[in-house]
Short mmCIF file of C-alpha atoms and ligand atoms in Angstrom, two decimals:
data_model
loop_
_atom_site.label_atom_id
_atom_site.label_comp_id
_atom_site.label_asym_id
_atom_site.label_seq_id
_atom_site.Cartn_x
_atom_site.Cartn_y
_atom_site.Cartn_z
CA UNK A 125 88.75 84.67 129.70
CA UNK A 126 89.38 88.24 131.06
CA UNK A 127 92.17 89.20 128.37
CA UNK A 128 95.16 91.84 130.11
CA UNK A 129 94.16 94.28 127.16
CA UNK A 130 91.56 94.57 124.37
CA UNK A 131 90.32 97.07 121.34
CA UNK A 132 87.18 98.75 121.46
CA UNK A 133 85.47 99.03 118.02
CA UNK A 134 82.05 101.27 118.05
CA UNK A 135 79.70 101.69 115.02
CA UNK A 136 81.60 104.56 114.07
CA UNK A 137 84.60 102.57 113.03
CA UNK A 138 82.69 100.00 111.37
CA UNK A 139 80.70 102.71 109.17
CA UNK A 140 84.41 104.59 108.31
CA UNK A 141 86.02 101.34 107.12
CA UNK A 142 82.52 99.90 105.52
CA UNK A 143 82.66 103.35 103.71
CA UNK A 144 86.21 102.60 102.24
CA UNK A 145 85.29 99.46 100.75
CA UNK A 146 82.31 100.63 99.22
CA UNK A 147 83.35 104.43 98.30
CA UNK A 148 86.90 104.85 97.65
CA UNK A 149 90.77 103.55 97.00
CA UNK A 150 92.06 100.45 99.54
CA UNK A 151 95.00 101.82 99.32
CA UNK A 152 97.07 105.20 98.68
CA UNK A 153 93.86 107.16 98.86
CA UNK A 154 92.73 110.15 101.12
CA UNK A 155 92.45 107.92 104.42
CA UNK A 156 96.11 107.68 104.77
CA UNK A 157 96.80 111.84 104.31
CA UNK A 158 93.96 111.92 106.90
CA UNK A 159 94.54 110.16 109.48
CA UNK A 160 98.63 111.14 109.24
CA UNK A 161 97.00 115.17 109.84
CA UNK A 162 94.93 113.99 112.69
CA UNK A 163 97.85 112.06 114.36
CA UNK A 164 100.58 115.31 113.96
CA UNK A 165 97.64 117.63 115.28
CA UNK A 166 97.13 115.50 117.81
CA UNK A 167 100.48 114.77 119.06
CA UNK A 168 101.67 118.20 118.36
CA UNK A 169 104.48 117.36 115.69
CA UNK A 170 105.02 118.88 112.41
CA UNK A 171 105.45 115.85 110.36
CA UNK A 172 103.51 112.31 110.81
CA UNK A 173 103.87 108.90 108.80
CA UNK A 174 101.58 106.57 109.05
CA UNK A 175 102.75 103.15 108.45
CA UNK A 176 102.16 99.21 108.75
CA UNK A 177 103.04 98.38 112.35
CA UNK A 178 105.23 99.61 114.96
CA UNK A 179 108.11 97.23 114.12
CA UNK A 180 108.11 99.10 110.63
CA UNK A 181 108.13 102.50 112.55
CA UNK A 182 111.36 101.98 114.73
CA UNK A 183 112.89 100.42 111.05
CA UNK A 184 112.32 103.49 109.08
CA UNK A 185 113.26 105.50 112.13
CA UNK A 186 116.48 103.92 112.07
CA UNK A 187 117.32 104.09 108.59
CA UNK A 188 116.09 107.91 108.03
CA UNK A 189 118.73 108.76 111.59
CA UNK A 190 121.50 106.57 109.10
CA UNK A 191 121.73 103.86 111.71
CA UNK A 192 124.01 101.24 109.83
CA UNK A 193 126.61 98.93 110.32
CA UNK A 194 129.08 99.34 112.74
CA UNK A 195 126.83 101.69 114.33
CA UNK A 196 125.49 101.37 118.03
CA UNK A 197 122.34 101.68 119.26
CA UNK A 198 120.92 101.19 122.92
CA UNK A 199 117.30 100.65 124.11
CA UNK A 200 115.97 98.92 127.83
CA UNK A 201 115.72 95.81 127.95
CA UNK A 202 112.61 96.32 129.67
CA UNK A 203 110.12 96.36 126.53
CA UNK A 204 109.37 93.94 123.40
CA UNK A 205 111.91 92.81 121.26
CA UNK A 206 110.77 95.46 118.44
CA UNK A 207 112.69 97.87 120.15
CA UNK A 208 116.62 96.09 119.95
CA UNK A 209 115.13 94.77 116.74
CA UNK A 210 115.01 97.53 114.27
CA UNK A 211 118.57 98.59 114.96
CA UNK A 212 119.81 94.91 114.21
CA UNK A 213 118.04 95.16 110.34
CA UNK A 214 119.99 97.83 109.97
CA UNK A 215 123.26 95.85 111.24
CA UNK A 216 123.62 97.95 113.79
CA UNK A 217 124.93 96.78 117.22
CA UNK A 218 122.52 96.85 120.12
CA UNK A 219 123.29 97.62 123.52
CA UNK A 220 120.86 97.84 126.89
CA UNK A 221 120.55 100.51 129.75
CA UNK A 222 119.08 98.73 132.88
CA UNK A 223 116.25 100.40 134.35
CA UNK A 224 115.15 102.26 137.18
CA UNK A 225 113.22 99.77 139.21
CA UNK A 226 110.47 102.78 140.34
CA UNK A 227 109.80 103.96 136.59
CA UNK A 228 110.84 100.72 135.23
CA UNK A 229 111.58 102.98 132.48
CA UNK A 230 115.50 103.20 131.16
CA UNK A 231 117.51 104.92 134.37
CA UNK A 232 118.52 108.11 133.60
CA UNK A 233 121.33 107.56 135.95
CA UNK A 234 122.80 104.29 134.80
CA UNK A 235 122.36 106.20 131.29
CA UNK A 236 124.84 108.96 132.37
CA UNK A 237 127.39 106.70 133.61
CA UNK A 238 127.16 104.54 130.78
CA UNK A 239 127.64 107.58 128.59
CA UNK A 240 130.49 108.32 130.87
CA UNK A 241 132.59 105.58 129.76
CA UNK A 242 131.54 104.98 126.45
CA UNK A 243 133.21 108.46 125.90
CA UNK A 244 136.20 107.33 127.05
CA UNK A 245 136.40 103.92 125.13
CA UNK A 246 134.93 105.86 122.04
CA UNK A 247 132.30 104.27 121.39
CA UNK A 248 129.23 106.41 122.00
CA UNK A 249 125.71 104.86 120.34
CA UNK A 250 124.34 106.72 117.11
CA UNK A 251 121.02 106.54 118.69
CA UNK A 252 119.04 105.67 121.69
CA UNK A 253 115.63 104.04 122.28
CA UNK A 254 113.53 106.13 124.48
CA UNK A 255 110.54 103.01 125.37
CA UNK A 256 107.86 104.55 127.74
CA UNK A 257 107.35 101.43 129.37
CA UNK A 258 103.37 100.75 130.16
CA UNK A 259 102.28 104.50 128.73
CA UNK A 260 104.56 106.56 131.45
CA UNK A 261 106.97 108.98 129.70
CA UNK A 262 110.55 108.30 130.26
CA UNK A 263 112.29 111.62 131.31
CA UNK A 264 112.91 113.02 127.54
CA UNK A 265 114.33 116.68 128.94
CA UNK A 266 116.90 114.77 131.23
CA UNK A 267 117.82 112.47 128.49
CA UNK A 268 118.42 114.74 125.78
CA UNK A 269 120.65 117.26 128.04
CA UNK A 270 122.81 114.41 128.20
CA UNK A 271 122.62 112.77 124.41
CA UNK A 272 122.62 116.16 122.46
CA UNK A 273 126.05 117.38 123.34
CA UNK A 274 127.38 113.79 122.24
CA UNK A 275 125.25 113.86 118.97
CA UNK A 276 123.38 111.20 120.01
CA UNK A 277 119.84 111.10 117.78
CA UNK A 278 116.67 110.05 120.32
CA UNK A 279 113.85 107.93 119.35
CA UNK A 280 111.04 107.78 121.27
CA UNK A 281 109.35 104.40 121.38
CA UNK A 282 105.50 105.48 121.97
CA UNK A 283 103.84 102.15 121.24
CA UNK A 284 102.47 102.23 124.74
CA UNK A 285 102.37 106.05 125.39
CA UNK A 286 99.66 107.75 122.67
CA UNK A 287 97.38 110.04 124.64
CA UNK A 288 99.84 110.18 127.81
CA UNK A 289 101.38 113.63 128.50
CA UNK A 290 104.82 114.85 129.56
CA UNK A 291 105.92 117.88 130.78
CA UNK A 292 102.31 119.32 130.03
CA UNK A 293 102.12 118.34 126.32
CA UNK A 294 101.16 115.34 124.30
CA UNK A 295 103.83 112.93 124.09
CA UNK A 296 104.33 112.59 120.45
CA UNK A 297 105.17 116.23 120.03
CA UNK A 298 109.13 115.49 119.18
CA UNK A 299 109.92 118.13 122.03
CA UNK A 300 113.05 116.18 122.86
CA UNK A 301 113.79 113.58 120.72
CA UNK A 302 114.08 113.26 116.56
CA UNK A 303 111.45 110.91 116.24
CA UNK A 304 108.67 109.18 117.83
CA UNK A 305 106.99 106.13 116.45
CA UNK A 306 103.81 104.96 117.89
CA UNK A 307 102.10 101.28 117.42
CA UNK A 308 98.43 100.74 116.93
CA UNK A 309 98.07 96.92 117.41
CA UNK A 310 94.99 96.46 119.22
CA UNK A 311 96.26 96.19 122.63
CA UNK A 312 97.50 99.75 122.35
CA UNK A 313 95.40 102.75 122.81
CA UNK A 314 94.16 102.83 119.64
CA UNK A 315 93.90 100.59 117.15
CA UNK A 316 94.19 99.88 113.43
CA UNK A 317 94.43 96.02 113.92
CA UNK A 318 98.22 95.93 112.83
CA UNK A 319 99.68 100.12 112.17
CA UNK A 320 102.01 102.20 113.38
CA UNK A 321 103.54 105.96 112.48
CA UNK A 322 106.23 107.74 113.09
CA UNK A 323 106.71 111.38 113.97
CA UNK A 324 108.83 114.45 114.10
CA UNK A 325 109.40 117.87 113.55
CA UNK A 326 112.09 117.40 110.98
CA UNK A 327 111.21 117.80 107.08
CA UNK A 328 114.24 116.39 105.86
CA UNK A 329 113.84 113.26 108.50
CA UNK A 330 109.96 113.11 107.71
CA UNK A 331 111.19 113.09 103.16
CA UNK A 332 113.45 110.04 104.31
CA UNK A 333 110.98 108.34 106.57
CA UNK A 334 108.23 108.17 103.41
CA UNK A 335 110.83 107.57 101.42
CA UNK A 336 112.05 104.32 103.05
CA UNK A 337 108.13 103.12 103.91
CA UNK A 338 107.20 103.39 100.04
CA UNK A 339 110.21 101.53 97.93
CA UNK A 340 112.83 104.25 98.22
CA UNK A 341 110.49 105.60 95.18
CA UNK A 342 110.05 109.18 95.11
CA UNK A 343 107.63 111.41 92.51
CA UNK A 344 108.83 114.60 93.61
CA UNK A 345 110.77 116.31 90.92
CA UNK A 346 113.65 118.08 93.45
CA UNK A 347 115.01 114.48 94.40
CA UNK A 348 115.43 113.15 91.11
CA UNK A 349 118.67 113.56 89.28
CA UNK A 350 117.63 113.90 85.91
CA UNK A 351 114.58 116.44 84.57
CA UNK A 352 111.32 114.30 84.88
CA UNK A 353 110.57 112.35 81.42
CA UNK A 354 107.23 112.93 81.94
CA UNK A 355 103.86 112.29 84.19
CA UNK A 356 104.17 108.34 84.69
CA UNK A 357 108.03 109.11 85.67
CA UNK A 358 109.51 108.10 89.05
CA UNK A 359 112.65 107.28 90.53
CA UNK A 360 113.84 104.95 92.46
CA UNK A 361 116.47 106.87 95.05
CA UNK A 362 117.10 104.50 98.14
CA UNK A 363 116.59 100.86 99.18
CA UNK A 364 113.14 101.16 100.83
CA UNK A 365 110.21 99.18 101.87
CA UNK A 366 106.49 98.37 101.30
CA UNK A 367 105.58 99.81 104.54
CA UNK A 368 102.34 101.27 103.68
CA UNK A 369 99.27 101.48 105.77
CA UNK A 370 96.40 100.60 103.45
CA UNK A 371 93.07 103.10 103.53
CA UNK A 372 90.83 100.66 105.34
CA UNK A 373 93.21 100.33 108.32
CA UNK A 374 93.71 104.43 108.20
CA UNK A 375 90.49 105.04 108.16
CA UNK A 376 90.20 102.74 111.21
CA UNK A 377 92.51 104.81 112.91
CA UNK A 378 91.08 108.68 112.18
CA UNK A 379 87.80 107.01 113.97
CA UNK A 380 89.46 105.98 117.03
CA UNK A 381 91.62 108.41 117.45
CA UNK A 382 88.37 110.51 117.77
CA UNK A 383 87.82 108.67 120.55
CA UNK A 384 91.53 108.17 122.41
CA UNK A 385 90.86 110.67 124.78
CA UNK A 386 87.83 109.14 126.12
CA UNK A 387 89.91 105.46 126.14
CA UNK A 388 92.42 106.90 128.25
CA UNK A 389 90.40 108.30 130.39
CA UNK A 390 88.42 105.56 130.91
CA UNK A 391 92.07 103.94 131.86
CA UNK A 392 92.88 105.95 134.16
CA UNK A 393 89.44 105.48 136.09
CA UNK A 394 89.97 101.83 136.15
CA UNK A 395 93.54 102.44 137.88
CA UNK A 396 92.13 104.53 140.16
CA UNK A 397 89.73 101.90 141.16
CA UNK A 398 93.05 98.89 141.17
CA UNK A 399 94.85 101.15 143.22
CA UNK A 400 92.32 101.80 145.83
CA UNK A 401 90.94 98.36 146.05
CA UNK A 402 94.53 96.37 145.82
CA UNK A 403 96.33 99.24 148.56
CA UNK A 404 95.81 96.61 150.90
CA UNK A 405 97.73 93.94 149.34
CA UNK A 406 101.77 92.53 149.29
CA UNK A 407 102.40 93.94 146.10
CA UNK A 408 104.53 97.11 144.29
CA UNK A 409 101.89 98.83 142.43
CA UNK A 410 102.93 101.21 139.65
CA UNK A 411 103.89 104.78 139.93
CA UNK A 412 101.21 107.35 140.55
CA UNK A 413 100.92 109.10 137.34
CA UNK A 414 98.35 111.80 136.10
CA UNK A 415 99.85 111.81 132.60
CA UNK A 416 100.54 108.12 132.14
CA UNK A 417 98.40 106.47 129.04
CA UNK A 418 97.95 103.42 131.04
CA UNK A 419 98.70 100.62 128.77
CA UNK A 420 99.36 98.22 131.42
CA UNK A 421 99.14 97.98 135.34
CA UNK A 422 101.55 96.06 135.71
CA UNK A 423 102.07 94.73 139.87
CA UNK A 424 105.30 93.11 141.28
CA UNK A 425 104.40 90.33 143.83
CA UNK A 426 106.47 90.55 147.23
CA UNK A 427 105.79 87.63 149.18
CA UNK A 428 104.60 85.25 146.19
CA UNK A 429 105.63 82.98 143.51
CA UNK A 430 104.75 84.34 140.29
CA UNK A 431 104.31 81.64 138.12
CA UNK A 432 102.15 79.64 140.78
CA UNK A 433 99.82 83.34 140.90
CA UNK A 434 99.83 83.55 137.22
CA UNK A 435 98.54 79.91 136.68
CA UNK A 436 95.80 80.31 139.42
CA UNK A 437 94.55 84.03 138.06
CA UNK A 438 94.55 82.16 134.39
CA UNK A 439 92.70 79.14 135.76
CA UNK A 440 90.16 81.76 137.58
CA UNK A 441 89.73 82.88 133.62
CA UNK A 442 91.48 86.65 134.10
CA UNK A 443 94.61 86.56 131.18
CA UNK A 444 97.25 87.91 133.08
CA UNK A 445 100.05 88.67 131.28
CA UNK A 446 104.34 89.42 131.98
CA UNK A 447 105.41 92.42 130.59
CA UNK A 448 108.71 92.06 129.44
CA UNK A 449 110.75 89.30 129.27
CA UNK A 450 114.26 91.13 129.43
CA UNK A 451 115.17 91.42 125.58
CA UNK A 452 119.00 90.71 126.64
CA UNK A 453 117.81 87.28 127.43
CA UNK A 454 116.26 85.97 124.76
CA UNK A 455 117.91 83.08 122.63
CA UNK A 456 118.79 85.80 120.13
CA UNK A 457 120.25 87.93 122.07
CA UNK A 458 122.17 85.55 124.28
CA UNK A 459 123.99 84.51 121.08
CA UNK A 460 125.01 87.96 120.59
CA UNK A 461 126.83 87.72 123.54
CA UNK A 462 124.20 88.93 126.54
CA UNK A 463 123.96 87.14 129.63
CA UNK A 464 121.92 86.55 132.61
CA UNK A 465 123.08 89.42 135.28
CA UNK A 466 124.00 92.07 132.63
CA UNK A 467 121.19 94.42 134.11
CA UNK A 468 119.78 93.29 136.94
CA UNK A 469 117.24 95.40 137.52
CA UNK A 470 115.56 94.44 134.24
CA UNK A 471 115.81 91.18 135.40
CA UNK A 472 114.88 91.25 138.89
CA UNK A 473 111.74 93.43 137.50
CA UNK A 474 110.94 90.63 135.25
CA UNK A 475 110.76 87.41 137.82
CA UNK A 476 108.30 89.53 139.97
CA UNK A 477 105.99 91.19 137.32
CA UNK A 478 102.31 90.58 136.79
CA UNK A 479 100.26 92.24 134.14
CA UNK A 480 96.34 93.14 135.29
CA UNK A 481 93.49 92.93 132.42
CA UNK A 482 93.51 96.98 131.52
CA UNK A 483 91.09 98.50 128.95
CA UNK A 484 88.81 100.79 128.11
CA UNK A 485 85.95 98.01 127.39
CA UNK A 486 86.62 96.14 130.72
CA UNK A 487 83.55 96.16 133.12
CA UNK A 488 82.81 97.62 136.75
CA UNK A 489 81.84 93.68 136.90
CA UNK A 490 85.06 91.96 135.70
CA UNK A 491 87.31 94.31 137.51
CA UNK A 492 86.10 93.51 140.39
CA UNK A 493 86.19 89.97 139.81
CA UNK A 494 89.83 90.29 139.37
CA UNK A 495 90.05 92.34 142.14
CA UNK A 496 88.18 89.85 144.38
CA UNK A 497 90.02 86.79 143.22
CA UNK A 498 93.35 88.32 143.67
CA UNK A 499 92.28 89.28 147.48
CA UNK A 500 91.65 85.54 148.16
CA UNK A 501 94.65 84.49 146.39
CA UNK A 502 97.39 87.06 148.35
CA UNK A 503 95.20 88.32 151.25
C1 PLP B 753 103.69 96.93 120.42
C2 PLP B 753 105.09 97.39 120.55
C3 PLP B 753 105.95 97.53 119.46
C4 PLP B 753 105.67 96.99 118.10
O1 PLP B 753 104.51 97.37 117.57
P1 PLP B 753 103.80 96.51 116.41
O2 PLP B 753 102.79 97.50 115.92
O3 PLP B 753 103.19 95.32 117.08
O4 PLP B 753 104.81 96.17 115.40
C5 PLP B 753 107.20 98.10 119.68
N1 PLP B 753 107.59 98.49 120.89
C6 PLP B 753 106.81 98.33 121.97
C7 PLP B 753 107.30 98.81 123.29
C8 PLP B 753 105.53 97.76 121.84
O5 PLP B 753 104.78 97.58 122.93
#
């Protein structure tokens, strides 16, 4: 089977994680400190923390922007549950912003006249959840002229957007937004096997965010409120988490992120190539994008049934995949009080959308295999 997206590990990464196990600490050693420098220089962001998944990412984000109960928080429904998620452990309420059915990414537009009357019932979200869905920035400028006269924090959720651009800089930099987590799970574009961090340009946001992915324990002799009773001495100063990434999985990610331009450029080729050889073809292909990290390539058919396509690409071997099941819908969610219809764009995205095997390790060969079985499916 063709899988929709895959990790790429060289002898490189094998040697750097090899080298952990044999030379130094598993965990809370130098790998960690390193590979958090190489993801702010990278990204462009003054602070980076590097921590367990993605999922723990948007929680810590969350808690260090005081999300809490009786707050609200809004995301798209257009991206994996992760993203509503993290505001609900905090017992937040979550709330959706139907997309724009070009970018597929959260409509600026229905965003302003949401804001519009959630002003006038008083009940404007603490935060919002920037997703930029399959590696394409969302439009952070536009977004935060209209959130930062309300007060309204920004996160960005990067899981599918490391090594993309926006505006001429790296996403990741915090330009517009608070903070910015980022996901290394191995479909992503680079990988740690399960990791995530989260950035931003904030000091006292980056003291909470290691605060909350280490136990809410702090060493640091300015937090604590009594003098230090000596070298073994910590405190305890906030409900936190074991959120850690270990040194073997860090080290993972300093040697791939040597290597995450080269991924995304290889990306980018193979879209070129889909978007050439598919032109032809009854489908919506994504939006032309230079600065795009190409996570997915993601097609809507126009003239056929999904599910019947799906089953005969999977039967042909190629693991095509649906990126996203509207979060609003799920069981979940539903009993929260969200129903089919609430944003239809999301929704009408959804029943159309076909995810094409994307990454950097897939061959000339297997493209075009998918490329050739697709033109005697829909030609
Ligand atoms: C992958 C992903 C996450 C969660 O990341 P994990 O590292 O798997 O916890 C969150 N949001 C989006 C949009 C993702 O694609």
């Amino acid at each position: 089977m063709i899988p929709y997206g895959k990790h790429q590990i060289d002898q490189e990464d094998l040697a750097a994680v090899i080298d952990v196990l044999q030379n130094q600490l598993l965990t809370q050693g130098q790998q960690v400190p390193v590979f958090e420098s190489a993801l702010k220089n990278y990204c462009g962001a003054a602070h980076a923390t590097a921590v367990n998944s993605g999922t723990s990412a948007l929680h810590i984000a969350c808690l260090a922007l005081n999300v809490a109960e009786g707050d609200l928080v809004w995301t798209s429904p257009n991206s994996f549950v992760a993203s509503a998620n993290c505001a609900r452990y905090c017992g937040a309420q979550i709330d959706f912003v139907d997309i724009d059915p070009i970018t597929r990414n959260l409509s600026v537009e229905a965003l302003a006249q949401k804001l519009e009357k959630a002003k006038q019932a008083n009940r404007l979200p603490k935060a919002i959840i920037m997703v930029h869905f399959a590696g394409m920035s969302c439009d952070m400028r536009a977004i935060h002229a209209l959130t930062a006269p309300l007060g309204i924090a920004l996160i960005e959720d990067a899981s599918h957007a490391l090594g993309g651009r926006y505006l001429d800089k790296p996403v990741g930099g915090c330009q517009f937004s608070d903070v910015c987590i980022l996901s290394f799970h191995p479909v992503k574009s680079i990988t740690t096997a399960e990791g995530g961090a989260v950035l931003t340009n904030s000091a006292t946001l980056a003291e909470k965010l290691r605060l909350f992915a280490s136990h809410g324990i702090t060493r640091a002799a300015d937090l604590m409120d009594v003098e230090s009773e000596g070298p073994w001495y910590y405190q305890q100063i906030a409900l936190g988490y074991n959120y850690r990434l270990s040194d073997l999985h860090a080290a993972l990610g300093v040697s791939q992120l040597r290597r995450l331009d080269s991924f995304i450029a290889k990306r980018r080729e193979l879209v070129q190539i889909y978007r050439e050889k598919l032109a032809g073809l009854p489908l919506v292909l994504p939006l032309t994008s230079s600065d795009s990290a190409w996570h997915l390539f993601t097609v809507e058919l126009r003239q056929h049934d999904r599910s019947e396509i799906f089953a005969r690409l999977q039967k042909a071997g190629i693991g095509v995949n649906v990126h996203y099941i509207p979060i609003h819908l799920q069981p979940y969610y539903r009993k929260l009080g969200f129903r089919p219809g609430d944003f239809p764009y999301a929704e009408a995205y959804y029943q159309n959308a076909l995810t094409l095997p994307l990454y950097p390790g897939l061959s000339v060969d297997n493209q075009q295999y998918v490329i050739d079985t697709l033109i005697s499916i829909l030609g």
